[in-house]
Each structure stands twice: as structure tokens, then as C-alpha cells.
Amino acid sequence: MNPLNHVAIIMDGNGRWGLKYKKSRNAGHKAGLNTVEKIIKETIKNKIKFLTLYAFSTENWKRPKKEINFLFDLLENFLKERINELHKQNIKLKIIGLKNFSPKLNKLLNLSEKKTLKNKRLQINLALNYGSKFELINAFKNLQKSKEKINEKNLSKYLLTKNIPDPDLLIRTGNTRRLSNFLLWQLAYAEIFFENKLWPEFNEKDYNKIIKKFKNIKRNFGKI
Ligand code: IPE
Ligand code: IPE
Ligand code: MG
């Protein structure tokens, strides 16, 4: 049975779900938050130590302003309402991505990270304004500046995922089979599961089914 230490998720399909059932993409984003809660709970039950959630990519700025504002309002309200509860549950929150949002949201994100910094049960990495190519270019630049030897170990120190083990498992919901600029370096050896369901309809049972399959995969890492 494979150990499972880190799950990464591309939470895709909110917009389509919202349009289909509520005639609004934003209603889909709201519904997607319920799935986030369910999956956090189930991740804890499965004793998984790291959960990385792709919430907003560097490319998502190309969406209509109204949708972008809705997404960040949703995030702000979620954190305001839930951060104490997450803290009580011994969950550490880390943002991966460039925090260049409104001063109010930047402050809330920093406070949430600071508050939960020492928590140990589960680390949630929220990929926000995250893009893998941007991350890699930055990492190479900083590594070059440091004059350290250019190798895998040293490069990893300059990634946004510094000190976080690589994901063992990547799940993308929403019936789309691509990586969309997510953790290109870190996913080098991840097991990848594409799920047809849209994110708001993905549930604990679907998640556990994937985990079970993952545990039985023969992971070679180049060996036989
Ligand atoms: C993913 O759902 C969530 C974000 C990118 C914020 P989408 O909004 O991409 O949903 P679809 O793919 O358009 O259905
Ligand atoms: C990827 O989903 C980003 C997030 C889930 C946050 P998108 O729906 O934005 O990806 P593309 O643009 O369709 O590849
Ligand atoms: Mg999408």
C-alpha cells in the first residue's frame, strides 16, 4: 500500500455546474465551497498531512472582473468565518502564489497564515494567483543570485512549495485533462486522476474511491 502524504487538487467545473443548475457561474463557485469543506474533513480522516488546492491561477485574471471580484469576496468571507474553526482543528494554512490582492485581503491572508503557522494536523496550501511557470522562473533567478550549485535540491528551496513534499496524488475534477500551469515541477512523479464530475458534485465517496485506487498503484519511480 502506498503511503499518502500529499494530495493536490485542481478544483474545476464550478462555472459549468452553476450555469447548469442555477443559471449563474458564480452560484457554482459558492457551491464549490461546500465541496472544499467536505474534502478537508475527509483529508483529516485519512490522516493525510498536506492538501494543496488550486483556487485561482495567474491565467484566471483573464476572466470578467465581476467573476474575479465574486471569487475574492467569497474567499474573504470564507476566511473571516472559518479561520478560527480551522485553527481549532489544528490546521495550518499556507498561501502559495503572489499576494497582490486588495490591501484588505492581503492582510487577512497574512493574518490567517500567521495565526495557524504552528498547527500540525494538516497543512492546507491554497494556490492563489499561482502559476507554475512564474514560480519556476523566479526560483531559477533566485538560485542564480545565491551562487549555490544548480541542482534539484537547491532549486526546490526557491519554489513556493519550499519545505513541502511533492504531491503523491493529483486530482482534477470537471472532465478536463490538462494541468493548467499547476505545480509542473512538483508533479513530476504524482499519480494523476481525472474525474468527470464537476467540483460542486464531487464528494467524500468519490475522493475515497480515488485514494483507494492510488494506494494500490505500483509506483516505480524509474525502478522496476
Ligand atoms: C474552477 O472552476 C474554479 C476556478 C477557476 C476559480 P471554473 O470556474 O473553471 O469552472 P468551469 O471550468 O468554467 O466550469
Ligand atoms: C484551473 O482551472 C485553475 C483552477 C482550478 C483554479 P481553469 O478552469 O482556469 O483552467 P483552464 O483555463 O480551463 O485550463
Ligand atoms: Mg475551468
Coordinates of C-alpha atoms and ligand atoms in Angstrom, one line a residue:
M1 CA 0.0 0.0 0.0
N2 CA 1.4 3.4 -1.0
P3 CA 1.7 6.0 1.8
L4 CA -0.3 9.1 1.0
N5 CA 1.2 12.3 2.4
H6 CA 0.2 15.0 0.0
V7 CA -2.9 15.4 -2.2
A8 CA -3.2 18.2 -4.8
I9 CA -6.5 19.1 -6.4
I10 CA -7.5 21.2 -9.4
M11 CA -11.0 22.1 -8.4
D12 CA -12.5 22.6 -11.8
G13 CA -16.1 22.7 -13.0
N14 CA -17.7 25.3 -10.8
G15 CA -18.8 27.6 -13.6
R16 CA -20.4 24.8 -15.6
W17 CA -22.2 23.4 -12.6
G18 CA -23.5 26.9 -11.7
L19 CA -24.8 27.5 -15.3
K20 CA -26.4 24.1 -15.5
Y21 CA -28.3 24.2 -12.1
K22 CA -28.5 27.9 -11.1
K23 CA -28.1 29.8 -14.3
S24 CA -25.0 31.6 -12.9
R25 CA -21.3 30.7 -12.9
N26 CA -20.9 32.4 -9.5
A27 CA -23.5 30.2 -7.9
G28 CA -21.2 27.4 -8.9
H29 CA -18.3 28.9 -7.1
K30 CA -20.3 29.3 -4.0
A31 CA -21.5 25.7 -4.2
G32 CA -17.8 24.6 -4.7
L33 CA -17.0 25.8 -1.2
N34 CA -19.2 23.1 0.3
T35 CA -17.0 20.5 -1.5
V36 CA -13.9 22.2 -0.1
E37 CA -15.3 21.7 3.4
K38 CA -16.1 18.1 2.8
I39 CA -12.8 17.3 1.3
I40 CA -10.9 19.0 4.1
K41 CA -12.8 16.8 6.6
E42 CA -12.1 13.7 4.7
T43 CA -8.4 14.5 4.2
I44 CA -8.1 14.7 8.0
K45 CA -10.0 11.4 8.4
N46 CA -7.5 9.8 6.0
K47 CA -4.6 11.2 8.1
I48 CA -3.1 13.0 5.1
K49 CA -0.7 15.7 6.1
F50 CA -0.8 18.1 3.1
L51 CA -3.6 19.2 0.9
T52 CA -3.0 21.7 -1.9
L53 CA -6.0 23.3 -3.5
Y54 CA -5.8 25.3 -6.8
A55 CA -8.2 28.2 -6.2
F56 CA -7.0 30.9 -8.7
S57 CA -4.4 30.7 -11.4
T58 CA -2.3 33.5 -12.8
E59 CA -4.3 33.0 -16.0
N60 CA -7.6 33.4 -14.3
W61 CA -7.1 37.2 -14.3
K62 CA -8.4 36.9 -17.9
R63 CA -11.9 36.3 -16.6
P64 CA -14.6 39.0 -16.4
K65 CA -14.0 41.4 -13.5
K66 CA -17.3 40.6 -12.0
E67 CA -16.5 36.9 -11.6
I68 CA -13.0 37.7 -10.2
N69 CA -14.5 40.1 -7.6
F70 CA -17.0 37.5 -6.6
L71 CA -14.3 34.8 -6.1
F72 CA -12.2 37.0 -3.9
D73 CA -15.2 38.2 -1.9
L74 CA -16.1 34.5 -1.4
L75 CA -12.6 33.8 -0.2
E76 CA -12.6 36.7 2.1
N77 CA -15.9 35.7 3.7
F78 CA -14.8 32.1 4.0
L79 CA -11.7 33.0 5.8
K80 CA -13.4 35.5 8.1
E81 CA -16.0 32.9 9.1
R82 CA -13.8 29.8 9.2
I83 CA -10.3 30.6 10.1
N84 CA -10.9 30.2 13.9
E85 CA -12.5 26.9 13.3
L86 CA -9.6 25.8 11.1
H87 CA -7.2 26.9 13.8
K88 CA -9.1 25.0 16.4
Q89 CA -8.8 21.9 14.3
N90 CA -5.0 22.3 14.3
I91 CA -4.9 23.1 10.5
K92 CA -2.1 25.2 9.1
L93 CA -3.0 27.5 6.2
K94 CA -0.3 28.5 3.7
I95 CA -0.9 30.6 0.6
I96 CA 1.2 29.7 -2.5
G97 CA 1.2 32.4 -5.1
L98 CA 1.8 36.1 -5.3
K99 CA -0.3 38.0 -2.7
N100 CA -1.0 41.1 -4.7
F101 CA -4.7 41.5 -3.9
S102 CA -6.5 44.3 -2.2
P103 CA -4.7 45.5 1.0
K104 CA -7.6 44.2 3.0
L105 CA -7.4 40.7 1.5
N106 CA -3.6 40.6 1.7
K107 CA -3.8 41.5 5.4
L108 CA -6.4 38.8 6.0
L109 CA -4.3 36.2 4.2
N110 CA -1.2 37.1 6.2
L111 CA -3.1 37.0 9.5
S112 CA -4.6 33.7 8.7
E113 CA -1.2 32.2 7.9
K114 CA 0.4 33.7 11.0
K115 CA -2.4 32.5 13.2
T116 CA -2.2 28.9 12.1
L117 CA 1.6 28.8 11.5
K118 CA 2.3 26.3 14.3
N119 CA -0.5 23.9 13.6
K120 CA 0.4 20.3 12.9
R121 CA -2.6 18.1 11.9
L122 CA -3.0 19.1 8.3
Q123 CA -1.3 21.8 6.1
I124 CA -3.6 23.3 3.5
N125 CA -1.8 25.1 0.7
L126 CA -4.1 27.4 -1.1
A127 CA -2.8 28.1 -4.6
L128 CA -3.9 31.7 -5.2
N129 CA -2.7 33.8 -8.1
Y130 CA -0.4 30.8 -8.6
G131 CA 1.3 29.9 -11.9
S132 CA 4.0 27.2 -12.2
K133 CA 6.0 28.9 -14.9
F134 CA 6.1 32.2 -12.9
E135 CA 7.2 30.2 -9.9
L136 CA 10.0 28.4 -11.8
I137 CA 11.4 31.5 -13.4
N138 CA 11.5 33.2 -10.0
A139 CA 13.2 30.2 -8.4
F140 CA 15.9 29.9 -11.1
K141 CA 16.6 33.7 -10.8
N142 CA 16.9 33.5 -7.1
L143 CA 19.1 30.4 -7.2
Q144 CA 21.4 32.0 -9.7
K145 CA 21.6 35.1 -7.4
S146 CA 22.5 32.9 -4.5
K147 CA 25.5 31.4 -6.4
E148 CA 24.6 28.0 -5.0
K149 CA 25.1 25.0 -7.2
I150 CA 22.2 24.5 -9.6
N151 CA 20.6 21.1 -8.7
E152 CA 17.2 19.8 -7.8
K153 CA 17.6 20.2 -4.1
N154 CA 18.8 23.8 -4.3
L155 CA 16.1 24.7 -6.8
S156 CA 13.4 23.3 -4.5
K157 CA 14.4 25.8 -1.8
Y158 CA 13.4 28.7 -4.0
L159 CA 10.0 27.3 -5.0
L160 CA 6.8 28.5 -3.3
T161 CA 6.5 24.9 -2.1
K162 CA 9.7 25.1 -0.1
N163 CA 9.7 22.5 2.7
I164 CA 6.5 20.9 1.3
P165 CA 7.0 17.3 0.0
D166 CA 5.9 16.8 -3.6
P167 CA 2.2 15.7 -4.1
D168 CA 1.8 11.9 -4.3
L169 CA -1.6 12.3 -5.9
L170 CA -3.2 14.9 -8.2
I171 CA -7.0 15.0 -8.8
R172 CA -8.6 17.2 -11.4
T173 CA -12.4 17.3 -11.4
G174 CA -14.5 18.8 -14.2
N175 CA -13.9 16.3 -17.0
T176 CA -10.8 18.2 -18.4
R177 CA -7.5 16.6 -18.8
R178 CA -4.8 19.2 -18.5
L179 CA -2.5 20.7 -15.8
S180 CA -3.3 24.4 -16.5
N181 CA 0.1 25.6 -15.2
F182 CA -0.2 23.9 -11.8
L183 CA 2.9 22.5 -10.0
L184 CA 4.7 21.4 -13.1
W185 CA 7.9 20.7 -11.3
Q186 CA 6.4 19.2 -8.2
L187 CA 4.0 16.8 -10.0
A188 CA 6.9 15.1 -11.8
Y189 CA 6.0 11.7 -10.2
A190 CA 2.5 12.2 -9.0
E191 CA -0.3 9.7 -9.8
I192 CA -2.9 11.6 -11.8
F193 CA -6.6 11.1 -11.6
F194 CA -9.0 12.9 -13.9
E195 CA -12.6 12.9 -12.5
N196 CA -15.6 13.6 -14.8
K197 CA -17.7 15.1 -12.0
L198 CA -17.8 18.9 -11.7
W199 CA -16.2 20.2 -8.4
P200 CA -19.5 21.0 -6.7
E201 CA -20.8 17.5 -7.2
F202 CA -17.6 15.8 -6.1
N203 CA -18.0 14.1 -2.7
E204 CA -16.3 12.1 0.0
K205 CA -17.2 8.8 -1.7
D206 CA -15.5 9.9 -4.9
Y207 CA -12.5 11.1 -3.0
N208 CA -12.1 7.8 -1.1
K209 CA -12.5 5.8 -4.2
I210 CA -9.6 7.6 -5.8
I211 CA -7.5 7.3 -2.6
K212 CA -8.1 3.5 -2.5
K213 CA -7.1 3.2 -6.2
F214 CA -4.0 5.3 -5.5
K215 CA -2.9 3.1 -2.6
N216 CA -2.8 0.1 -4.9
I217 CA -0.8 1.6 -7.7
K218 CA 2.7 0.2 -8.3
R219 CA 4.8 3.4 -8.1
N220 CA 8.1 2.7 -9.8
F221 CA 10.0 6.0 -9.7
G222 CA 12.0 4.6 -12.6
K223 CA 12.7 1.3 -11.0
I224 CA 11.0 -2.0 -12.0
Ligands
IPE1 C1 -12.7 26.3 -11.3 O1 -13.9 26.3 -11.9 C2 -12.6 27.3 -10.2 C3 -11.8 28.5 -10.7 C4 -11.0 28.6 -11.7 C5 -11.8 29.6 -9.8 P1 -14.2 27.0 -13.2 O2 -14.7 28.4 -12.9 O3 -13.0 27.0 -14.1 O4 -15.4 26.2 -13.8 P2 -15.6 25.8 -15.3 O5 -14.4 25.0 -15.8 O6 -15.7 27.1 -16.1 O7 -16.8 25.0 -15.3
IPE2 C1 -7.6 25.8 -13.4 O1 -8.9 25.8 -13.9 C2 -7.5 26.8 -12.3 C3 -8.2 26.5 -11.1 C4 -8.9 25.4 -10.8 C5 -8.1 27.5 -10.1 P1 -9.3 26.6 -15.2 O2 -10.7 26.3 -15.5 O3 -9.0 28.1 -15.0 O4 -8.3 26.0 -16.3 P2 -8.3 26.2 -17.8 O5 -8.1 27.6 -18.1 O6 -9.7 25.7 -18.3 O7 -7.2 25.3 -18.3
MG3 MG -12.5 25.6 -15.6

